[in-house]
mmCIF file of C-alpha atoms in Angstrom:
data_model
loop_
_atom_site.group_PDB
_atom_site.id
_atom_site.type_symbol
_atom_site.label_atom_id
_atom_site.label_comp_id
_atom_site.label_asym_id
_atom_site.label_seq_id
_atom_site.Cartn_x
_atom_site.Cartn_y
_atom_site.Cartn_z
ATOM 1 C CA MET A 1 -20.830 -65.253 -63.310
ATOM 2 C CA SER A 2 -21.263 -61.584 -62.609
ATOM 3 C CA ALA A 3 -24.169 -59.931 -60.746
ATOM 4 C CA PRO A 4 -26.231 -58.181 -63.312
ATOM 5 C CA HIS A 5 -26.351 -55.358 -60.145
ATOM 6 C CA ALA A 6 -24.861 -54.171 -57.134
ATOM 7 C CA PRO A 7 -26.946 -55.150 -54.047
ATOM 8 C CA VAL A 8 -27.255 -51.906 -51.522
ATOM 9 C CA LEU A 9 -26.126 -51.126 -49.027
ATOM 10 C CA LEU A 10 -24.365 -54.308 -48.293
ATOM 11 C CA ALA A 11 -21.635 -53.001 -45.916
ATOM 12 C CA GLU A 12 -24.222 -51.812 -43.891
ATOM 13 C CA VAL A 13 -26.391 -54.847 -43.996
ATOM 14 C CA VAL A 14 -23.373 -56.774 -43.328
ATOM 15 C CA GLU A 15 -22.514 -55.396 -40.341
ATOM 16 C CA ALA A 16 -26.030 -55.290 -39.358
ATOM 17 C CA LEU A 17 -26.587 -58.947 -39.490
ATOM 18 C CA ALA A 18 -22.981 -59.486 -38.309
ATOM 19 C CA PRO A 19 -22.930 -63.031 -39.653
ATOM 20 C CA ALA A 20 -19.973 -65.310 -38.669
ATOM 21 C CA PRO A 21 -18.780 -69.272 -39.434
ATOM 22 C CA GLY A 22 -21.796 -71.564 -38.124
ATOM 23 C CA GLN A 23 -24.787 -69.419 -38.436
ATOM 24 C CA VAL A 24 -27.505 -69.884 -40.669
ATOM 25 C CA MET A 25 -29.288 -66.568 -42.600
ATOM 26 C CA ILE A 26 -32.260 -66.415 -44.657
ATOM 27 C CA ASP A 27 -32.024 -63.870 -47.450
ATOM 28 C CA ALA A 28 -35.017 -63.273 -48.356
ATOM 29 C CA THR A 29 -34.427 -61.530 -51.882
ATOM 30 C CA PHE A 30 -32.352 -63.577 -53.497
ATOM 31 C CA GLY A 31 -32.225 -62.287 -57.059
ATOM 32 C CA ALA A 32 -28.561 -61.993 -57.703
ATOM 33 C CA GLY A 33 -27.484 -63.434 -54.759
ATOM 34 C CA GLY A 34 -25.321 -60.075 -53.666
ATOM 35 C CA TYR A 35 -26.236 -60.536 -50.318
ATOM 36 C CA THR A 36 -26.273 -63.931 -50.286
ATOM 37 C CA ARG A 37 -22.883 -64.163 -51.937
ATOM 38 C CA ALA A 38 -21.905 -61.931 -48.616
ATOM 39 C CA LEU A 39 -23.039 -63.296 -46.180
ATOM 40 C CA LEU A 40 -21.490 -67.149 -47.270
ATOM 41 C CA GLN A 41 -18.500 -65.537 -47.461
ATOM 42 C CA ALA A 42 -18.108 -64.432 -44.063
ATOM 43 C CA GLY A 43 -19.028 -68.555 -43.067
ATOM 44 C CA ALA A 44 -22.209 -68.220 -43.134
ATOM 45 C CA GLU A 45 -25.082 -70.898 -44.485
ATOM 46 C CA VAL A 46 -27.546 -69.353 -46.149
ATOM 47 C CA VAL A 47 -31.554 -70.494 -47.449
ATOM 48 C CA ALA A 48 -32.414 -68.135 -50.470
ATOM 49 C CA LEU A 49 -36.149 -67.357 -51.231
ATOM 50 C CA ASP A 50 -37.056 -65.613 -54.043
ATOM 51 C CA ARG A 51 -40.190 -66.012 -56.133
ATOM 52 C CA ASP A 52 -38.884 -65.294 -59.676
ATOM 53 C CA PRO A 53 -38.269 -68.393 -61.586
ATOM 54 C CA THR A 54 -35.189 -66.386 -63.644
ATOM 55 C CA VAL A 55 -32.939 -66.170 -60.630
ATOM 56 C CA GLU A 56 -32.041 -69.898 -60.774
ATOM 57 C CA PRO A 57 -28.959 -69.402 -63.139
ATOM 58 C CA HIS A 58 -27.998 -67.015 -60.279
ATOM 59 C CA ALA A 59 -28.957 -69.360 -57.412
ATOM 60 C CA GLU A 60 -26.921 -72.461 -59.424
ATOM 61 C CA ALA A 61 -23.333 -70.070 -59.797
ATOM 62 C CA VAL A 62 -23.993 -69.942 -56.169
ATOM 63 C CA ALA A 63 -24.420 -73.538 -55.125
ATOM 64 C CA ARG A 64 -21.227 -74.182 -57.587
ATOM 65 C CA ASP A 65 -19.083 -71.800 -55.623
ATOM 66 C CA PHE A 66 -20.329 -72.459 -51.858
ATOM 67 C CA PRO A 67 -21.626 -76.345 -52.058
ATOM 68 C CA ASN A 68 -23.198 -77.706 -48.931
ATOM 69 C CA ARG A 69 -23.455 -74.015 -47.444
ATOM 70 C CA PHE A 70 -26.610 -72.763 -50.054
ATOM 71 C CA ARG A 71 -30.388 -73.299 -50.749
ATOM 72 C CA LEU A 72 -32.665 -71.522 -52.712
ATOM 73 C CA VAL A 73 -36.665 -71.896 -52.162
ATOM 74 C CA ARG A 74 -39.431 -70.864 -54.349
ATOM 75 C CA THR A 75 -41.753 -68.366 -52.631
ATOM 76 C CA PRO A 76 -42.607 -64.811 -51.533
ATOM 77 C CA PHE A 77 -42.156 -63.462 -47.948
ATOM 78 C CA SER A 78 -45.117 -64.934 -46.468
ATOM 79 C CA GLY A 79 -44.087 -67.901 -47.083
ATOM 80 C CA LEU A 80 -40.873 -67.803 -45.485
ATOM 81 C CA ALA A 81 -41.613 -69.855 -42.074
ATOM 82 C CA GLU A 82 -42.835 -72.587 -44.015
ATOM 83 C CA ALA A 83 -39.825 -72.902 -45.940
ATOM 84 C CA PHE A 84 -37.307 -72.290 -43.733
ATOM 85 C CA ALA A 85 -38.866 -75.451 -41.451
ATOM 86 C CA SER A 86 -38.554 -77.368 -44.322
ATOM 87 C CA THR A 87 -35.300 -77.335 -44.528
ATOM 88 C CA GLY A 88 -34.915 -78.671 -41.044
ATOM 89 C CA LEU A 89 -32.348 -76.511 -39.717
ATOM 90 C CA PRO A 90 -32.563 -74.473 -36.650
ATOM 91 C CA ARG A 91 -33.618 -71.213 -36.189
ATOM 92 C CA PRO A 92 -31.868 -69.004 -38.511
ATOM 93 C CA ASP A 93 -29.689 -65.775 -37.255
ATOM 94 C CA GLY A 94 -30.531 -63.371 -39.963
ATOM 95 C CA ALA A 95 -32.903 -62.544 -41.897
ATOM 96 C CA VAL A 96 -32.252 -59.505 -45.148
ATOM 97 C CA PHE A 97 -35.153 -58.072 -46.642
ATOM 98 C CA ASP A 98 -34.173 -56.146 -50.229
ATOM 99 C CA ILE A 99 -37.784 -54.508 -51.294
ATOM 100 C CA GLY A 100 -39.292 -53.914 -54.635
ATOM 101 C CA VAL A 101 -38.354 -54.546 -58.057
ATOM 102 C CA SER A 102 -34.958 -55.522 -59.065
ATOM 103 C CA SER A 103 -32.879 -53.857 -61.728
ATOM 104 C CA MET A 104 -32.660 -56.929 -63.344
ATOM 105 C CA GLN A 105 -36.257 -57.012 -63.264
ATOM 106 C CA LEU A 106 -36.628 -53.696 -65.197
ATOM 107 C CA ASP A 107 -33.823 -54.431 -67.614
ATOM 108 C CA GLN A 108 -35.966 -57.434 -68.990
ATOM 109 C CA ALA A 109 -38.403 -56.339 -71.514
ATOM 110 C CA GLU A 110 -40.591 -58.669 -71.252
ATOM 111 C CA ARG A 111 -41.027 -58.775 -67.703
ATOM 112 C CA GLY A 112 -43.170 -55.101 -68.717
ATOM 113 C CA PHE A 113 -41.846 -53.861 -65.155
ATOM 114 C CA SER A 114 -40.476 -50.043 -67.484
ATOM 115 C CA PHE A 115 -42.012 -47.691 -68.752
ATOM 116 C CA MET A 116 -38.894 -47.095 -70.504
ATOM 117 C CA ARG A 117 -38.190 -49.955 -72.875
ATOM 118 C CA ASP A 118 -41.199 -51.428 -75.003
ATOM 119 C CA GLY A 119 -42.507 -54.882 -73.465
ATOM 120 C CA PRO A 120 -46.011 -56.888 -72.780
ATOM 121 C CA LEU A 121 -47.795 -55.627 -69.273
ATOM 122 C CA ASP A 122 -47.293 -57.957 -67.398
ATOM 123 C CA MET A 123 -45.327 -56.928 -64.238
ATOM 124 C CA ARG A 124 -45.323 -60.367 -62.173
ATOM 125 C CA MET A 125 -42.820 -61.542 -60.430
ATOM 126 C CA SER A 126 -43.278 -64.905 -60.085
ATOM 127 C CA SER A 127 -45.406 -65.538 -64.091
ATOM 128 C CA GLU A 128 -48.466 -66.255 -62.245
ATOM 129 C CA GLY A 129 -51.544 -65.130 -61.325
ATOM 130 C CA GLU A 130 -53.325 -61.909 -62.393
ATOM 131 C CA SER A 131 -50.963 -58.712 -64.828
ATOM 132 C CA ALA A 132 -50.788 -55.756 -65.465
ATOM 133 C CA ALA A 133 -52.560 -55.553 -68.802
ATOM 134 C CA ASP A 134 -55.404 -57.970 -66.616
ATOM 135 C CA ILE A 135 -55.956 -54.666 -64.176
ATOM 136 C CA VAL A 136 -55.997 -51.975 -66.809
ATOM 137 C CA ASN A 137 -58.372 -53.546 -69.399
ATOM 138 C CA GLY A 138 -60.718 -55.038 -66.572
ATOM 139 C CA TRP A 139 -60.612 -52.973 -63.437
ATOM 140 C CA GLU A 140 -63.700 -50.281 -63.272
ATOM 141 C CA HIS A 141 -62.370 -46.823 -62.579
ATOM 142 C CA GLY A 142 -63.008 -46.532 -58.708
ATOM 143 C CA PRO A 143 -60.864 -49.635 -57.817
ATOM 144 C CA LEU A 144 -58.278 -48.631 -60.395
ATOM 145 C CA ALA A 145 -57.963 -44.571 -59.502
ATOM 146 C CA HIS A 146 -57.323 -46.132 -55.841
ATOM 147 C CA ILE A 147 -54.756 -48.576 -56.410
ATOM 148 C CA LEU A 148 -53.333 -45.382 -58.660
ATOM 149 C CA LYS A 149 -53.377 -43.037 -55.200
ATOM 150 C CA LEU A 150 -52.848 -45.945 -52.970
ATOM 151 C CA TYR A 151 -49.601 -47.902 -54.265
ATOM 152 C CA GLY A 152 -48.464 -44.991 -56.418
ATOM 153 C CA GLU A 153 -48.888 -41.752 -54.773
ATOM 154 C CA GLU A 154 -50.709 -40.509 -58.010
ATOM 155 C CA ARG A 155 -52.243 -37.300 -57.019
ATOM 156 C CA GLN A 156 -53.994 -37.241 -60.782
ATOM 157 C CA SER A 157 -55.143 -40.874 -60.554
ATOM 158 C CA GLY A 158 -58.618 -40.194 -61.131
ATOM 159 C CA ARG A 159 -57.600 -38.232 -64.428
ATOM 160 C CA VAL A 160 -55.018 -41.528 -65.356
ATOM 161 C CA ALA A 161 -58.166 -43.770 -64.740
ATOM 162 C CA THR A 162 -60.074 -41.885 -67.401
ATOM 163 C CA ALA A 163 -57.783 -41.397 -69.511
ATOM 164 C CA ILE A 164 -56.629 -46.100 -69.313
ATOM 165 C CA LEU A 165 -61.074 -46.461 -69.354
ATOM 166 C CA ARG A 166 -61.446 -44.009 -72.998
ATOM 167 C CA ARG A 167 -58.503 -45.310 -74.675
ATOM 168 C CA ARG A 168 -59.448 -49.568 -73.815
ATOM 169 C CA ALA A 169 -62.648 -48.802 -74.929
ATOM 170 C CA GLU A 170 -60.856 -48.077 -78.857
ATOM 171 C CA ARG A 171 -58.517 -51.524 -78.066
ATOM 172 C CA PRO A 172 -56.918 -52.784 -74.924
ATOM 173 C CA PHE A 173 -53.845 -52.233 -73.562
ATOM 174 C CA ALA A 174 -51.053 -55.442 -74.053
ATOM 175 C CA ARG A 175 -47.523 -53.281 -74.887
ATOM 176 C CA THR A 176 -45.337 -51.049 -71.923
ATOM 177 C CA LEU A 177 -44.976 -48.224 -74.006
ATOM 178 C CA ASP A 178 -48.630 -47.866 -75.351
ATOM 179 C CA LEU A 179 -49.829 -47.392 -71.128
ATOM 180 C CA ALA A 180 -46.867 -45.454 -70.185
ATOM 181 C CA GLU A 181 -48.130 -42.302 -74.067
ATOM 182 C CA VAL A 182 -51.675 -42.509 -72.021
ATOM 183 C CA VAL A 183 -50.272 -41.439 -69.047
ATOM 184 C CA GLU A 184 -47.910 -39.103 -70.340
ATOM 185 C CA LYS A 185 -50.697 -37.382 -72.304
ATOM 186 C CA ALA A 186 -53.309 -37.817 -69.709
ATOM 187 C CA LEU A 187 -50.854 -35.803 -67.195
ATOM 188 C CA GLY A 188 -49.523 -33.375 -69.823
ATOM 189 C CA GLY A 189 -46.244 -33.976 -70.742
ATOM 190 C CA ARG A 190 -42.791 -34.413 -68.589
ATOM 191 C CA ARG A 191 -42.825 -30.267 -68.434
ATOM 192 C CA GLY A 192 -39.712 -30.805 -67.041
ATOM 193 C CA ALA A 193 -40.514 -33.443 -64.317
ATOM 194 C CA ALA A 194 -37.486 -34.530 -62.542
ATOM 195 C CA ILE A 195 -39.222 -37.826 -63.203
ATOM 196 C CA HIS A 196 -41.590 -40.013 -66.118
ATOM 197 C CA PRO A 197 -45.466 -38.641 -65.525
ATOM 198 C CA ALA A 198 -45.566 -42.677 -65.902
ATOM 199 C CA THR A 199 -43.219 -43.758 -62.559
ATOM 200 C CA ARG A 200 -45.884 -43.266 -60.285
ATOM 201 C CA THR A 201 -48.730 -45.411 -62.507
ATOM 202 C CA PHE A 202 -46.306 -47.946 -63.059
ATOM 203 C CA GLN A 203 -45.008 -48.561 -59.468
ATOM 204 C CA ALA A 204 -49.427 -48.742 -58.270
ATOM 205 C CA LEU A 205 -49.712 -51.418 -60.808
ATOM 206 C CA ARG A 206 -46.480 -53.853 -59.935
ATOM 207 C CA ILE A 207 -47.074 -52.621 -55.777
ATOM 208 C CA ALA A 208 -50.736 -54.529 -57.023
ATOM 209 C CA VAL A 209 -50.063 -57.350 -59.050
ATOM 210 C CA ASN A 210 -47.306 -58.663 -56.631
ATOM 211 C CA ASP A 211 -49.519 -57.557 -53.635
ATOM 212 C CA GLU A 212 -46.072 -56.207 -52.385
ATOM 213 C CA LEU A 213 -47.001 -54.351 -49.137
ATOM 214 C CA GLY A 214 -48.968 -57.341 -48.018
ATOM 215 C CA GLU A 215 -46.358 -60.192 -48.886
ATOM 216 C CA LEU A 216 -43.871 -57.752 -46.592
ATOM 217 C CA ARG A 217 -46.180 -57.450 -43.557
ATOM 218 C CA ALA A 218 -46.282 -61.165 -44.126
ATOM 219 C CA GLY A 219 -42.586 -61.316 -44.032
ATOM 220 C CA LEU A 220 -41.708 -59.199 -41.439
ATOM 221 C CA GLU A 221 -44.854 -61.710 -39.318
ATOM 222 C CA ALA A 222 -42.663 -64.609 -40.028
ATOM 223 C CA ALA A 223 -39.322 -63.434 -39.371
ATOM 224 C CA GLU A 224 -40.295 -62.346 -35.987
ATOM 225 C CA ALA A 225 -41.797 -66.418 -35.700
ATOM 226 C CA THR A 226 -38.534 -67.689 -37.415
ATOM 227 C CA LEU A 227 -35.405 -66.237 -36.059
ATOM 228 C CA ALA A 228 -33.749 -67.328 -33.196
ATOM 229 C CA PRO A 229 -33.456 -65.433 -30.053
ATOM 230 C CA GLY A 230 -30.393 -63.014 -30.704
ATOM 231 C CA GLY A 231 -31.364 -63.342 -34.155
ATOM 232 C CA ARG A 232 -31.192 -59.631 -36.220
ATOM 233 C CA LEU A 233 -33.319 -58.478 -39.291
ATOM 234 C CA ALA A 234 -31.829 -56.008 -41.763
ATOM 235 C CA VAL A 235 -34.562 -54.443 -44.116
ATOM 236 C CA VAL A 236 -33.862 -52.680 -46.857
ATOM 237 C CA THR A 237 -36.998 -49.646 -48.794
ATOM 238 C CA PHE A 238 -36.543 -48.359 -51.463
ATOM 239 C CA HIS A 239 -39.836 -45.893 -51.390
ATOM 240 C CA SER A 240 -41.903 -44.132 -48.424
ATOM 241 C CA LEU A 241 -44.655 -46.763 -48.494
ATOM 242 C CA GLU A 242 -42.100 -49.960 -47.970
ATOM 243 C CA ASP A 243 -40.691 -48.237 -45.208
ATOM 244 C CA ARG A 244 -43.134 -46.818 -43.151
ATOM 245 C CA ILE A 245 -44.532 -50.371 -43.032
ATOM 246 C CA VAL A 246 -41.237 -51.545 -41.395
ATOM 247 C CA LYS A 247 -40.666 -48.149 -39.255
ATOM 248 C CA ALA A 248 -44.276 -49.257 -38.229
ATOM 249 C CA PHE A 249 -43.490 -52.773 -37.731
ATOM 250 C CA LEU A 250 -40.568 -52.619 -36.077
ATOM 251 C CA ALA A 251 -41.219 -49.988 -33.599
ATOM 252 C CA GLU A 252 -44.063 -50.984 -32.326
ATOM 253 C CA ARG A 253 -42.069 -54.589 -32.112
ATOM 254 C CA SER A 254 -39.998 -52.501 -29.912
ATOM 255 C CA GLY A 255 -42.209 -51.226 -27.790
ATOM 256 C CA ASN A 256 -40.877 -47.808 -28.936
ATOM 257 C CA THR A 257 -44.480 -46.641 -30.364
ATOM 258 C CA PRO A 258 -45.581 -43.296 -29.179
ATOM 259 C CA ALA A 259 -48.240 -42.942 -26.315
ATOM 260 C CA GLY A 260 -52.095 -43.041 -26.971
ATOM 261 C CA SER A 261 -54.122 -40.478 -25.794
ATOM 262 C CA ARG A 262 -55.692 -40.590 -22.341
ATOM 263 C CA HIS A 263 -59.352 -40.761 -23.292
ATOM 264 C CA ALA A 264 -58.421 -44.157 -25.779
ATOM 265 C CA PRO A 265 -59.510 -47.610 -24.614
ATOM 266 C CA GLN A 266 -55.928 -49.109 -22.627
ATOM 267 C CA ILE A 267 -54.516 -52.509 -23.872
ATOM 268 C CA VAL A 268 -55.309 -54.709 -21.474
ATOM 269 C CA GLU A 269 -52.404 -57.249 -21.195
ATOM 270 C CA ALA A 270 -48.788 -55.676 -22.062
ATOM 271 C CA ARG A 271 -46.469 -57.082 -24.075
ATOM 272 C CA GLN A 272 -43.248 -57.470 -24.147
ATOM 273 C CA PRO A 273 -41.542 -56.711 -27.203
ATOM 274 C CA SER A 274 -40.328 -58.775 -29.506
ATOM 275 C CA PHE A 275 -37.305 -57.234 -31.293
ATOM 276 C CA GLU A 276 -34.588 -54.768 -29.989
ATOM 277 C CA LEU A 277 -33.700 -51.567 -32.967
ATOM 278 C CA LEU A 278 -29.906 -51.695 -33.510
ATOM 279 C CA PHE A 279 -29.817 -48.291 -34.489
ATOM 280 C CA LYS A 280 -32.479 -45.749 -34.329
ATOM 281 C CA GLY A 281 -34.331 -44.346 -37.280
ATOM 282 C CA ALA A 282 -33.070 -45.317 -40.806
ATOM 283 C CA ARG A 283 -29.317 -45.350 -42.393
ATOM 284 C CA GLU A 284 -28.740 -44.053 -45.894
ATOM 285 C CA ALA A 285 -26.261 -44.844 -48.286
ATOM 286 C CA GLY A 286 -22.839 -42.964 -48.584
ATOM 287 C CA GLU A 287 -22.011 -40.301 -51.085
ATOM 288 C CA ALA A 288 -19.776 -42.778 -53.410
ATOM 289 C CA GLU A 289 -22.692 -45.598 -53.288
ATOM 290 C CA ARG A 290 -25.282 -43.149 -54.367
ATOM 291 C CA ALA A 291 -23.085 -42.283 -57.418
ATOM 292 C CA SER A 292 -22.059 -45.065 -58.132
ATOM 293 C CA ASN A 293 -25.642 -46.399 -58.289
ATOM 294 C CA PRO A 294 -28.788 -44.982 -58.806
ATOM 295 C CA ARG A 295 -30.656 -47.588 -56.905
ATOM 296 C CA ALA A 296 -28.643 -46.726 -53.746
ATOM 297 C CA ARG A 297 -30.327 -42.551 -53.479
ATOM 298 C CA SER A 298 -33.800 -43.126 -52.523
ATOM 299 C CA ALA A 299 -31.941 -46.638 -50.348
ATOM 300 C CA LYS A 300 -33.007 -46.911 -46.181
ATOM 301 C CA LEU A 301 -31.912 -49.577 -43.975
ATOM 302 C CA ARG A 302 -33.703 -50.989 -40.585
ATOM 303 C CA ALA A 303 -32.572 -53.535 -38.692
ATOM 304 C CA ALA A 304 -33.583 -54.787 -35.048
ATOM 305 C CA ARG A 305 -32.644 -57.994 -32.523
ATOM 306 C CA ARG A 306 -34.955 -60.487 -31.912
ATOM 307 C CA THR A 307 -35.721 -60.890 -28.792
ATOM 308 C CA ASP A 308 -37.028 -63.988 -26.325
ATOM 309 C CA ALA A 309 -40.559 -62.682 -26.203
ATOM 310 C CA PRO A 310 -42.971 -64.320 -27.432
ATOM 311 C CA VAL A 311 -44.103 -63.560 -31.201
ATOM 312 C CA TRP A 312 -47.400 -60.844 -30.905
ATOM 313 C CA ARG A 313 -50.535 -62.482 -32.198
ATOM 314 C CA ALA A 314 -53.024 -60.470 -33.568
ATOM 315 C CA ALA A 315 -55.502 -59.422 -30.996
ATOM 316 C CA ALA A 316 -59.047 -61.683 -31.196
#
């Protein structure tokens, strides 16, 4: 079975994780198995995670190609520590996260992720819980406008929310293209814009439906608690909201946060860094990859190595 999309920054991720025979790796976003296959080909054993039930055929293909060195656990990021503990394996030597919606999810109109393909207004990665239709048909103006601004960085979130409430009073939203058309009209059409006017609204709804930013934070903390000393963490992000979370987490955990004001309360107990950055800043795809894979154009990779310091705990 050939993968339906190419994993982004694959060579850079493999270089950062440095997989080797006898090591155990976590692919926290299995998808079609691109990163997993590369890690297995390097000789490592892989525990893959994914909450999307449609990835099962890809997992079965990987299991056939790499018997006894691969297993898939159906769980979101927040379940990483528990899922790995259930395997009985020694602490892992690396973990990779590829954040956001996959191209194969966008290509499946019935999943409701895309404003370019007509399908049910769903957007649930796990097929469980509140859908995008539930949000646009049930939320009040204030909360709806808030998530459009916060998660979609939509400057005209109030106008979009007003248009949604006005239309749903006539009939509820059920289809993706229906919502996309309403948003486009509310924002005055494309007018030569580089991206579709509904892009930010669909991004915001997808993030809210799947609690993607909360899951990302929980996943990073779970990786911190699970990785062995010396274990490596690689995270690929595709928009600024995700990247800011990863950047801030690694900066804090590596002791690279800016010094606070001398007038601010000081932390009484200094914490040992739980991660060491593998390189400064973020790595991006090269020109050739950006040309061949549109997803790579906004991708950023950040990576770090786990120290032997205790896990950071939230202040009481």
